XYZ file of N, CA and C in Angstrom:
774
model
N 48.856 162.933 -134.835
C 48.783 161.748 -133.964
C 48.688 162.190 -132.507
N 47.715 161.641 -131.757
C 47.586 161.948 -130.345
C 48.773 161.385 -129.575
N 49.023 161.964 -128.399
C 50.141 161.511 -127.566
C 50.022 160.023 -127.254
N 48.805 159.570 -126.876
C 48.619 158.157 -126.534
C 48.926 157.263 -127.727
N 48.501 157.683 -128.925
C 48.769 156.901 -130.123
C 50.269 156.836 -130.398
N 50.950 157.951 -130.166
C 52.404 157.965 -130.356
C 53.100 157.040 -129.386
N 52.623 157.006 -128.144
C 53.225 156.108 -127.147
C 52.961 154.649 -127.506
N 51.750 154.353 -127.965
C 51.438 152.981 -128.391
C 52.367 152.563 -129.532
N 52.629 153.469 -130.458
C 53.537 153.167 -131.572
C 54.948 152.886 -131.056
N 55.401 153.652 -130.069
C 56.721 153.408 -129.470
C 56.768 152.043 -128.786
N 55.701 151.707 -128.091
C 55.648 150.418 -127.397
C 55.687 149.276 -128.413
N 54.927 149.416 -129.495
C 54.919 148.384 -130.540
C 56.307 148.223 -131.150
N 56.969 149.336 -131.427
C 58.310 149.281 -132.022
C 59.297 148.610 -131.073
N 59.204 148.911 -129.790
C 60.103 148.305 -128.809
C 59.938 146.794 -128.774
N 58.681 146.307 -128.696
C 58.453 144.872 -128.574
C 58.666 144.130 -129.885
N 58.696 144.853 -130.995
C 59.140 144.229 -132.243
C 60.644 143.973 -132.220
N 61.387 144.838 -131.496
C 62.841 144.668 -131.390
C 63.219 143.698 -130.274
N 62.409 143.650 -129.227
C 62.812 142.980 -127.979
C 61.834 141.881 -127.597
N 61.789 140.825 -128.384
C 60.944 139.688 -128.026
C 61.444 139.118 -126.701
N 60.511 138.866 -125.784
C 60.851 138.474 -124.415
C 61.602 137.145 -124.379
N 62.724 137.116 -123.665
C 63.516 135.909 -123.395
C 64.221 135.335 -124.629
N 64.284 136.098 -125.712
C 64.860 135.584 -126.958
C 66.302 135.143 -126.790
N 67.012 135.778 -125.839
C 68.429 135.469 -125.641
C 68.653 134.159 -124.890
N 67.591 133.500 -124.469
C 67.744 132.307 -123.650
C 67.771 131.010 -124.459
N 67.880 131.109 -125.784
C 68.018 129.923 -126.626
C 68.986 130.206 -127.765
N 69.683 129.172 -128.184
C 70.586 129.278 -129.334
C 70.028 128.533 -130.541
N 68.815 128.029 -130.420
C 68.193 127.292 -131.518
C 67.716 128.245 -132.612
N 67.605 127.771 -133.847
C 67.142 128.639 -134.940
C 65.767 129.228 -134.641
N 65.639 130.536 -134.839
C 64.376 131.217 -134.561
C 63.259 130.595 -135.389
N 62.173 130.242 -134.716
C 61.020 129.669 -135.389
C 61.009 128.159 -135.448
N 62.065 127.507 -134.955
C 62.111 126.043 -134.965
C 61.371 125.493 -133.758
N 61.032 124.210 -133.830
C 60.380 123.552 -132.702
C 61.246 123.644 -131.459
N 62.561 123.429 -131.625
C 63.491 123.469 -130.490
C 63.570 124.869 -129.884
N 63.472 125.892 -130.717
C 63.464 127.288 -130.273
C 62.291 127.524 -129.325
N 61.101 127.145 -129.752
C 59.913 127.381 -128.921
C 59.930 126.524 -127.660
N 60.406 125.288 -127.778
C 60.456 124.420 -126.608
C 61.472 124.924 -125.582
N 62.590 125.485 -126.050
C 63.566 126.083 -125.132
C 62.946 127.239 -124.357
N 62.203 128.087 -125.058
C 61.622 129.258 -124.397
C 60.483 128.857 -123.462
N 59.751 127.819 -123.803
C 58.729 127.301 -122.896
C 59.386 126.759 -121.630
N 60.453 125.975 -121.803
C 61.147 125.394 -120.646
C 61.718 126.493 -119.756
N 62.312 127.513 -120.358
C 62.894 128.606 -119.569
C 61.798 129.365 -118.809
N 60.709 129.677 -119.504
C 59.642 130.460 -118.868
C 59.071 129.736 -117.657
N 58.795 128.441 -117.795
C 58.126 127.744 -116.711
C 59.093 127.214 -115.659
N 60.386 127.326 -115.930
C 61.384 127.135 -114.883
C 61.459 128.402 -114.035
N 61.519 129.541 -114.701
C 61.572 130.832 -114.002
C 60.253 131.117 -113.271
N 59.141 130.773 -113.901
C 57.814 131.031 -113.329
C 57.179 129.707 -112.918
N 57.869 128.984 -112.057
C 57.381 127.656 -111.665
C 56.029 127.730 -110.966
N 55.697 128.877 -110.407
C 54.416 129.034 -109.720
C 53.234 129.029 -110.695
N 53.474 129.423 -111.952
C 52.358 129.743 -112.843
C 51.419 128.561 -113.100
N 51.926 127.358 -113.426
C 50.989 126.242 -113.620
C 50.257 125.822 -112.342
N 50.766 126.257 -111.194
C 50.077 125.936 -109.937
C 48.858 126.830 -109.722
N 48.939 128.063 -110.201
C 47.841 128.999 -109.947
C 46.933 129.189 -111.156
N 47.419 128.859 -112.352
C 46.604 128.918 -113.567
C 46.500 127.505 -114.130
N 45.304 126.974 -114.174
C 45.089 125.626 -114.701
C 44.947 125.724 -116.222
N 46.055 125.552 -116.933
C 46.045 125.710 -118.384
C 45.171 124.660 -119.063
N 44.879 123.562 -118.373
C 44.045 122.508 -118.960
C 42.591 122.612 -118.510
N 42.260 123.654 -117.795
C 40.937 123.742 -117.171
C 39.906 124.551 -117.936
N 40.160 124.878 -119.211
C 39.250 125.755 -119.951
C 38.748 125.100 -121.237
N 38.611 123.806 -121.218
C 38.174 123.037 -122.384
C 36.868 123.598 -122.952
N 36.886 123.890 -124.248
C 35.695 124.372 -124.935
C 35.357 125.824 -124.696
N 36.106 126.510 -123.831
C 35.819 127.911 -123.536
C 36.573 128.836 -124.497
N 35.973 129.965 -124.774
C 36.614 130.967 -125.638
C 37.546 131.807 -124.775
N 38.824 131.773 -125.094
C 39.847 132.413 -124.270
C 40.641 133.400 -125.109
N 40.769 134.610 -124.610
C 41.561 135.662 -125.247
C 42.791 135.943 -124.404
N 43.969 135.914 -125.038
C 45.168 136.403 -124.363
C 45.557 137.740 -124.968
N 45.607 138.766 -124.130
C 46.049 140.096 -124.536
C 47.541 140.200 -124.258
N 48.332 140.510 -125.290
C 49.781 140.513 -125.156
C 50.311 139.092 -125.158
N 49.955 138.335 -126.181
C 50.273 136.900 -126.188
C 51.728 136.605 -126.527
N 52.493 137.612 -126.989
C 53.892 137.357 -127.322
C 54.015 136.262 -128.368
N 54.949 135.345 -128.162
C 55.181 134.278 -129.138
C 54.245 133.088 -128.920
N 53.275 133.246 -128.021
C 52.238 132.234 -127.853
C 52.562 131.125 -126.879
N 53.551 131.319 -126.015
C 53.969 130.259 -125.086
C 52.823 129.826 -124.173
N 52.202 130.780 -123.488
C 51.087 130.445 -122.599
C 49.855 130.050 -123.402
N 49.617 130.743 -124.506
C 48.428 130.483 -125.319
C 48.439 129.048 -125.840
N 49.611 128.547 -126.205
C 49.724 127.165 -126.676
C 49.319 126.185 -125.581
N 49.671 126.477 -124.347
C 49.277 125.600 -123.237
C 47.761 125.585 -123.059
N 47.134 126.749 -123.176
C 45.676 126.786 -123.108
C 45.069 125.982 -124.262
N 45.653 126.108 -125.455
C 45.145 125.386 -126.624
C 45.302 123.881 -126.460
N 46.428 123.457 -125.861
C 46.618 122.026 -125.612
C 45.589 121.487 -124.624
N 45.033 122.375 -123.806
C 43.944 122.003 -122.905
C 42.578 122.128 -123.550
N 42.565 122.333 -124.894
C 41.329 122.372 -125.695
C 40.481 123.610 -125.468
N 41.099 124.716 -125.035
C 40.404 125.999 -125.063
C 40.379 126.506 -126.516
N 39.379 127.309 -126.843
C 39.288 127.943 -128.167
C 39.985 129.293 -128.072
N 41.214 129.371 -128.572
C 42.090 130.477 -128.208
C 42.182 131.564 -129.275
N 42.255 132.798 -128.772
C 42.535 133.989 -129.570
C 43.675 134.723 -128.879
N 44.640 135.197 -129.662
C 45.751 135.950 -129.094
C 45.974 137.239 -129.852
N 46.167 138.324 -129.114
C 46.481 139.611 -129.745
C 47.760 140.170 -129.133
N 48.483 140.924 -129.936
C 49.714 141.565 -129.472
C 49.986 142.768 -130.360
N 50.600 143.793 -129.778
C 51.005 144.969 -130.552
C 52.118 144.649 -131.538
N 52.915 143.647 -131.235
C 54.111 143.331 -132.010
C 53.794 142.414 -133.187
N 54.068 142.892 -134.380
C 53.890 142.071 -135.582
C 54.804 140.857 -135.539
N 56.047 141.066 -135.093
C 56.997 139.959 -135.019
C 56.505 138.885 -134.049
N 55.950 139.307 -132.918
C 55.450 138.346 -131.940
C 54.324 137.499 -132.530
N 53.405 138.130 -133.227
C 52.281 137.390 -133.819
C 52.777 136.431 -134.898
N 53.764 136.845 -135.686
C 54.339 135.945 -136.693
C 54.978 134.728 -136.026
N 55.698 134.953 -134.921
C 56.326 133.844 -134.209
C 55.280 132.964 -133.515
N 54.242 133.577 -132.982
C 53.173 132.786 -132.357
C 52.525 131.861 -133.384
N 52.330 132.357 -134.597
C 51.756 131.528 -135.663
C 52.665 130.345 -135.967
N 53.977 130.584 -136.011
C 54.933 129.501 -136.241
C 54.931 128.516 -135.071
N 54.780 129.039 -133.862
C 54.754 128.193 -132.664
C 53.618 127.172 -132.761
N 52.430 127.638 -133.140
C 51.302 126.729 -133.287
C 51.522 125.768 -134.447
N 52.135 126.264 -135.523
C 52.343 125.413 -136.699
C 53.328 124.284 -136.418
N 54.466 124.606 -135.783
C 55.481 123.570 -135.569
C 55.045 122.558 -134.522
N 54.107 122.944 -133.651
C 53.568 121.995 -132.679
C 52.363 121.238 -133.245
N 52.025 121.517 -134.501
C 50.981 120.770 -135.227
C 49.690 120.680 -134.427
N 49.260 121.844 -133.949
C 48.013 121.886 -133.194
C 46.823 121.597 -134.106
N 45.893 120.751 -133.671
C 44.741 120.423 -134.519
C 43.817 121.606 -134.744
N 43.773 122.531 -133.783
C 42.957 123.725 -133.955
C 43.846 124.913 -134.278
N 43.326 125.841 -135.042
C 44.073 127.035 -135.417
C 43.756 128.159 -134.440
N 44.796 128.787 -133.924
C 44.585 129.937 -133.043
C 44.236 131.160 -133.890
N 43.364 131.990 -133.378
C 43.049 133.267 -134.014
C 44.050 134.284 -133.482
N 45.073 134.599 -134.271
C 46.166 135.471 -133.843
C 46.120 136.768 -134.637
N 46.112 137.896 -133.921
C 45.956 139.190 -134.586
C 46.858 140.243 -133.957
N 47.348 141.157 -134.783
C 48.036 142.346 -134.281
C 46.949 143.333 -133.864
N 46.889 143.585 -132.570
C 45.883 144.504 -132.036
C 46.434 145.210 -130.812
N 45.865 146.378 -130.546
C 46.134 147.140 -129.334
C 45.134 146.699 -128.268
N 45.645 146.174 -127.163
C 44.779 145.710 -126.095
C 43.973 146.797 -125.425
N 44.298 148.053 -125.690
C 43.517 149.161 -125.148
C 42.340 149.524 -126.055
N 42.254 148.913 -127.237
C 41.180 149.200 -128.189
C 40.871 147.927 -128.972
N 40.336 146.930 -128.289
C 40.082 145.634 -128.903
C 38.943 145.719 -129.922
N 39.046 144.930 -130.981
C 38.043 144.961 -132.046
C 36.849 144.059 -131.766
N 36.898 143.264 -130.705
C 35.871 142.259 -130.457
C 34.603 142.887 -129.857
N 33.482 142.205 -130.089
C 32.204 142.662 -129.537
C 32.174 142.483 -128.022
N 31.280 143.206 -127.378
C 31.063 143.019 -125.939
C 30.695 141.561 -125.653
N 31.082 141.085 -124.464
C 30.631 139.776 -123.969
C 30.974 138.627 -124.929
N 32.210 138.625 -125.426
C 32.621 137.622 -126.422
C 33.314 136.419 -125.803
N 34.133 136.631 -124.761
C 35.030 135.590 -124.267
C 34.634 135.102 -122.865
N 34.907 133.820 -122.636
C 34.708 133.247 -121.306
C 35.863 133.590 -120.369
N 37.055 133.767 -120.947
C 38.266 134.042 -120.175
C 39.097 135.075 -120.920
N 39.631 136.053 -120.184
C 40.620 136.984 -120.732
C 41.861 136.906 -119.846
N 43.001 136.722 -120.480
C 44.269 136.478 -119.776
C 45.285 137.507 -120.257
N 45.907 138.208 -119.320
C 46.925 139.207 -119.673
C 48.019 139.157 -118.614
N 49.018 138.330 -118.851
C 50.083 138.094 -117.880
C 51.300 138.950 -118.249
N 51.589 139.946 -117.400
C 52.767 140.775 -117.632
C 52.596 141.770 -118.758
N 51.416 142.351 -118.898
C 51.113 143.246 -120.019
C 50.731 144.646 -119.529
N 49.909 144.695 -118.473
C 49.409 145.991 -117.993
C 50.531 146.956 -117.650
N 51.656 146.434 -117.139
C 52.751 147.310 -116.719
C 53.496 147.952 -117.871
N 53.291 147.435 -119.091
C 54.028 147.944 -120.240
C 53.156 148.753 -121.206
N 51.846 148.867 -120.920
C 50.962 149.558 -121.846
C 50.833 151.034 -121.495
N 50.289 151.820 -122.425
C 50.187 153.266 -122.223
C 49.187 153.613 -121.116
N 48.041 152.934 -121.112
C 46.984 153.243 -120.151
C 46.427 151.923 -119.598
N 46.959 151.441 -118.474
C 46.505 150.145 -117.946
C 45.032 150.137 -117.559
N 44.498 151.278 -117.107
C 43.078 151.331 -116.748
C 42.216 151.083 -117.989
N 42.637 151.650 -119.106
C 41.887 151.467 -120.353
C 41.954 150.008 -120.806
N 43.114 149.381 -120.643
C 43.232 147.977 -121.033
C 42.347 147.092 -120.167
N 42.326 147.336 -118.871
C 41.459 146.570 -117.985
C 39.998 146.749 -118.387
N 39.613 147.980 -118.705
C 38.242 148.257 -119.125
C 37.882 147.484 -120.391
N 38.805 147.417 -121.351
C 38.565 146.674 -122.585
C 38.466 145.170 -122.314
N 39.348 144.669 -121.465
C 39.293 143.249 -121.114
C 37.959 142.907 -120.461
N 37.492 143.776 -119.608
C 36.201 143.547 -118.942
C 35.057 143.635 -119.954
N 35.142 144.564 -120.880
C 34.077 144.745 -121.875
C 33.866 143.495 -122.723
N 34.958 142.868 -123.174
C 34.827 141.718 -124.075
C 34.585 140.414 -123.327
N 34.603 140.472 -122.001
C 34.383 139.286 -121.172
C 32.883 139.070 -120.957
N 32.463 137.828 -121.056
C 31.055 137.500 -120.813
C 30.710 137.701 -119.334
N 29.463 138.007 -119.025
C 29.055 138.045 -117.616
C 29.363 136.714 -116.938
N 29.984 136.787 -115.781
C 30.396 135.580 -115.072
C 31.735 135.036 -115.519
N 32.317 135.633 -116.572
C 33.599 135.178 -117.084
C 34.750 135.572 -116.173
N 35.908 134.966 -116.427
C 37.083 135.176 -115.581
C 38.143 135.990 -116.321
N 38.700 136.969 -115.631
C 39.850 137.721 -116.127
C 41.045 137.408 -115.232
N 42.197 137.174 -115.851
C 43.421 136.854 -115.120
C 44.489 137.850 -115.543
N 45.018 138.586 -114.572
C 46.038 139.599 -114.848
C 47.262 139.358 -113.977
N 48.412 139.852 -114.440
C 49.612 139.900 -113.600
C 50.315 141.230 -113.814
N 50.683 141.877 -112.701
C 51.516 143.078 -112.748
C 52.693 142.889 -111.800
N 53.656 143.806 -111.881
C 54.823 143.760 -111.003
C 54.541 144.529 -109.716
N 55.034 143.981 -108.620
C 54.802 144.533 -107.286
C 55.830 145.621 -106.967
N 55.329 146.793 -106.646
C 56.217 147.912 -106.293
C 57.029 147.607 -105.034
N 56.440 146.898 -104.087
C 57.107 146.608 -102.814
C 57.486 145.125 -102.776
N 58.486 144.750 -103.552
C 58.847 143.350 -103.703
C 60.320 143.130 -103.403
N 60.668 141.868 -103.170
C 62.069 141.495 -102.953
C 62.911 141.825 -104.184
N 62.363 141.652 -105.368
C 63.159 141.866 -106.579
C 63.426 143.345 -106.823
N 62.426 144.161 -106.565
C 62.624 145.607 -106.709
C 63.697 146.088 -105.736
N 63.651 145.620 -104.491
C 64.654 146.013 -103.496
C 66.036 145.500 -103.891
N 66.103 144.258 -104.356
C 67.388 143.673 -104.748
C 67.970 144.380 -105.968
N 67.114 144.753 -106.896
C 67.563 145.474 -108.080
C 68.255 146.780 -107.706
N 67.677 147.488 -106.760
C 68.279 148.755 -106.327
C 69.556 148.517 -105.522
N 69.533 147.522 -104.645
C 70.697 147.255 -103.793
C 71.900 146.800 -104.614
N 71.657 146.010 -105.663
C 72.737 145.451 -106.475
C 73.035 146.281 -107.717
N 72.267 147.374 -107.911
C 72.437 148.234 -109.090
C 72.347 147.423 -110.385
N 71.332 146.548 -110.429
C 71.052 145.751 -111.625
C 69.649 146.119 -112.102
N 69.541 146.577 -113.343
C 68.242 146.987 -113.867
C 67.284 145.810 -113.965
N 66.013 146.106 -113.784
C 64.977 145.122 -114.051
C 64.957 144.805 -115.542
N 64.484 143.598 -115.894
C 64.318 143.273 -117.307
C 63.400 144.306 -117.970
N 63.787 144.723 -119.156
C 63.017 145.675 -119.958
C 62.816 147.014 -119.247
N 63.801 147.377 -118.440
C 63.750 148.695 -117.796
C 63.825 149.814 -118.835
N 64.295 149.489 -120.040
C 64.406 150.481 -121.106
C 63.150 150.565 -121.967
N 62.109 149.829 -121.623
C 60.859 149.882 -122.391
C 60.240 151.278 -122.291
N 59.464 151.685 -123.290
C 58.839 153.019 -123.246
C 57.988 153.236 -122.003
N 57.377 152.164 -121.512
C 56.587 152.224 -120.282
C 56.935 151.014 -119.430
N 57.193 151.226 -118.154
C 57.324 150.141 -117.182
C 56.820 150.661 -115.844
N 55.676 150.153 -115.420
C 55.066 150.602 -114.166
C 55.096 149.478 -113.141
N 55.238 149.857 -111.886
C 55.106 148.925 -110.765
C 53.903 149.362 -109.940
N 53.222 148.403 -109.347
C 51.986 148.702 -108.622
C 52.027 148.088 -107.225
N 51.505 148.810 -106.256
C 51.300 148.217 -104.941
C 50.038 147.352 -104.995
N 49.886 146.482 -104.007
C 48.677 145.654 -103.948
C 47.440 146.542 -103.857
N 47.534 147.608 -103.090
C 46.388 148.513 -102.940
C 46.050 149.193 -104.270
N 47.064 149.661 -104.992
C 46.820 150.288 -106.292
C 46.183 149.309 -107.273
N 46.708 148.091 -107.276
C 46.181 147.081 -108.183
C 44.726 146.771 -107.859
N 44.417 146.679 -106.576
C 43.037 146.391 -106.174
C 42.104 147.514 -106.639
N 42.540 148.757 -106.529
C 41.717 149.880 -106.995
C 41.501 149.807 -108.508
N 42.532 149.419 -109.244
C 42.417 149.306 -110.693
C 41.374 148.272 -111.103
N 41.175 147.276 -110.263
C 40.272 146.170 -110.582
C 38.889 146.354 -109.969
N 38.600 147.547 -109.486
C 37.373 147.768 -108.713
C 36.105 147.619 -109.548
N 36.206 147.637 -110.878
C 35.016 147.466 -111.721
C 34.542 146.016 -111.745
N 35.381 145.084 -111.279
C 34.980 143.672 -111.192
C 34.313 143.416 -109.841
N 33.163 142.743 -109.827
C 32.513 142.426 -108.542
C 33.379 141.567 -107.639
N 34.211 140.712 -108.253
C 35.105 139.845 -107.484
C 36.519 139.992 -108.026
N 37.482 140.158 -107.140
C 38.887 140.218 -107.548
C 39.756 139.728 -106.391
N 40.516 138.669 -106.648
C 41.434 138.118 -105.655
C 42.857 138.327 -106.145
N 43.696 138.926 -105.299
C 45.090 139.204 -105.660
C 46.004 138.298 -104.844
N 46.896 137.598 -105.540
C 47.823 136.672 -104.892
C 49.254 137.044 -105.292
N 50.094 137.470 -104.333
C 51.510 137.709 -104.664
C 52.211 136.383 -104.937
N 52.962 136.337 -106.051
C 53.687 135.134 -106.450
C 55.063 135.527 -106.973
N 55.787 134.557 -107.454
C 57.145 134.611 -107.958
C 58.141 135.041 -106.878
N 58.709 134.028 -106.276
C 59.738 134.200 -105.263
C 61.071 133.734 -105.850
N 62.189 134.047 -105.217
C 63.497 133.828 -105.866
C 63.761 132.384 -106.277
N 64.123 132.201 -107.530
C 64.630 130.935 -108.054
C 65.946 131.237 -108.768
N 66.738 130.219 -108.986
C 68.024 130.415 -109.647
C 67.834 131.076 -111.008
N 68.736 131.990 -111.327
C 68.651 132.754 -112.570
C 69.714 132.323 -113.560
N 69.311 132.197 -114.819
C 70.268 131.967 -115.901
C 70.603 133.264 -116.626
N 69.884 134.313 -116.279
C 70.013 135.581 -117.006
C 71.250 136.361 -116.594
N 71.522 136.417 -115.295
C 72.611 137.260 -114.794
C 73.873 136.430 -114.558
N 75.008 136.969 -114.977
C 76.291 136.269 -114.897
C 77.222 137.009 -113.930
N 78.465 136.528 -113.848
C 79.468 137.205 -113.039
C 79.217 137.054 -111.555
N 79.923 137.890 -110.774
C 79.845 137.744 -109.327
C 78.453 138.059 -108.780
N 77.747 138.976 -109.451
C 76.398 139.309 -108.983
C 75.457 138.119 -109.189
N 75.596 137.448 -110.327
C 74.785 136.266 -110.582
C 75.089 135.155 -109.594
N 76.368 134.965 -109.297
C 76.771 133.939 -108.331
C 76.252 134.262 -106.939
N 76.389 135.522 -106.531
C 75.895 135.947 -105.225
C 74.385 135.732 -105.115
N 73.680 136.079 -106.188
C 72.224 135.903 -106.191
C 71.860 134.422 -106.072
N 72.453 133.582 -106.925
C 72.076 132.166 -106.977
C 72.526 131.378 -105.748
N 73.762 131.641 -105.290
C 74.336 130.797 -104.247
C 74.084 131.292 -102.833
N 73.785 132.573 -102.681
C 73.569 133.130 -101.341
C 72.111 133.571 -101.161
N 71.678 134.501 -102.013
C 70.363 135.102 -101.805
C 69.239 134.082 -101.965
N 69.251 133.322 -103.064
C 68.167 132.361 -103.306
C 68.092 131.336 -102.182
N 69.253 130.826 -101.763
C 69.268 129.809 -100.706
C 68.823 130.390 -99.366
N 69.250 131.624 -99.077
C 68.850 132.248 -97.815
C 67.352 132.539 -97.796
N 66.828 133.014 -98.932
C 65.404 133.342 -99.007
C 64.556 132.094 -98.824
N 65.060 130.961 -99.310
C 64.289 129.719 -99.281
C 64.011 129.224 -97.864
N 64.815 129.640 -96.885
C 64.602 129.172 -95.515
C 63.662 130.084 -94.724
N 63.309 131.225 -95.293
C 62.379 132.130 -94.616
C 60.958 131.621 -94.847
N 60.137 131.481 -93.816
C 58.757 131.022 -94.010
C 58.008 131.906 -95.012
N 57.379 131.260 -95.982
C 56.719 131.992 -97.060
C 55.652 132.939 -96.536
N 55.000 132.561 -95.456
C 53.935 133.398 -94.913
C 54.463 134.779 -94.533
N 55.747 134.875 -94.185
C 56.328 136.157 -93.781
C 56.655 137.061 -94.964
N 56.938 136.439 -96.115
C 57.407 137.234 -97.260
C 56.411 137.271 -98.409
N 55.286 136.577 -98.263
C 54.343 136.512 -99.387
C 53.946 137.885 -99.929
N 53.688 138.903 -99.128
C 53.329 140.206 -99.706
C 54.423 140.803 -100.589
N 55.647 140.268 -100.505
C 56.771 140.810 -101.273
C 56.993 140.078 -102.598
N 56.059 139.206 -102.989
C 56.189 138.518 -104.271
C 56.305 139.509 -105.414
N 57.156 139.191 -106.389
C 57.402 140.116 -107.518
C 56.195 140.206 -108.440
N 55.451 139.128 -108.579
C 54.276 139.116 -109.442
C 53.010 139.185 -108.588
N 52.126 140.113 -108.942
C 50.811 140.171 -108.325
C 49.813 139.577 -109.309
N 49.330 138.376 -109.011
C 48.346 137.703 -109.848
C 46.948 138.088 -109.378
N 46.091 138.409 -110.324
C 44.704 138.761 -109.990
C 43.744 137.855 -110.750
N 42.758 137.318 -110.029
C 41.726 136.469 -110.600
C 40.386 137.173 -110.361
N 39.741 137.567 -111.436
C 38.561 138.433 -111.352
C 37.355 137.773 -112.014
N 36.168 138.103 -111.521
C 34.914 137.677 -112.142
C 34.098 138.887 -112.531
N 33.518 138.826 -113.707
C 32.674 139.928 -114.177
C 31.253 139.740 -113.647
């Protein structure tokens, strides 16, 4: 087995054990209430996301999500009548994504597959949209994944990516408070500067990068550190003009055209 293949296997094993945000609900795994809790938590934490990604704006378009997890975002695209395909390294994630679509009684069936986003099985120029939110930072070779996403995208199609910002308020706060980032124990976790991210996307004729995700109240962290974060830091950050801190957004969103 090549080193890269071994790392991909480690990444798959990790995400089979560590489904994202699973600890944020007490509902039975796979129930409607389980998925709705995780949807509510995700879009409370990432309140910016529906503002910058129009989940209802891709009606009739073929959309691929790389690293679809349990299908939270993919379901929103499907509710907007996109023709959706989702791939993930994690078998457990794909099984849960299938249940997510089933319990929401979607009229269309999502094409859900266990696949490595660095070696997609699809033909060139297949999709109108490729979406990979929070995936590049956890894969073995992000450049290879971007290349694959671009390959399967139709000419003129849109690619949407998100990575973590190396120079962000959250990275600084994590170090100052000695609190690990989520999934800091993953086999791979990379942070990127805006300049690095722009270079990674240089194969696209058009690429716009927007820093997003600014401090909101957290349900994840408890104790005095959680209280300090929620009651002092979040409130203090909220009074600083966004124009001054925008480059420090934790999420770097990229909107690209092939």
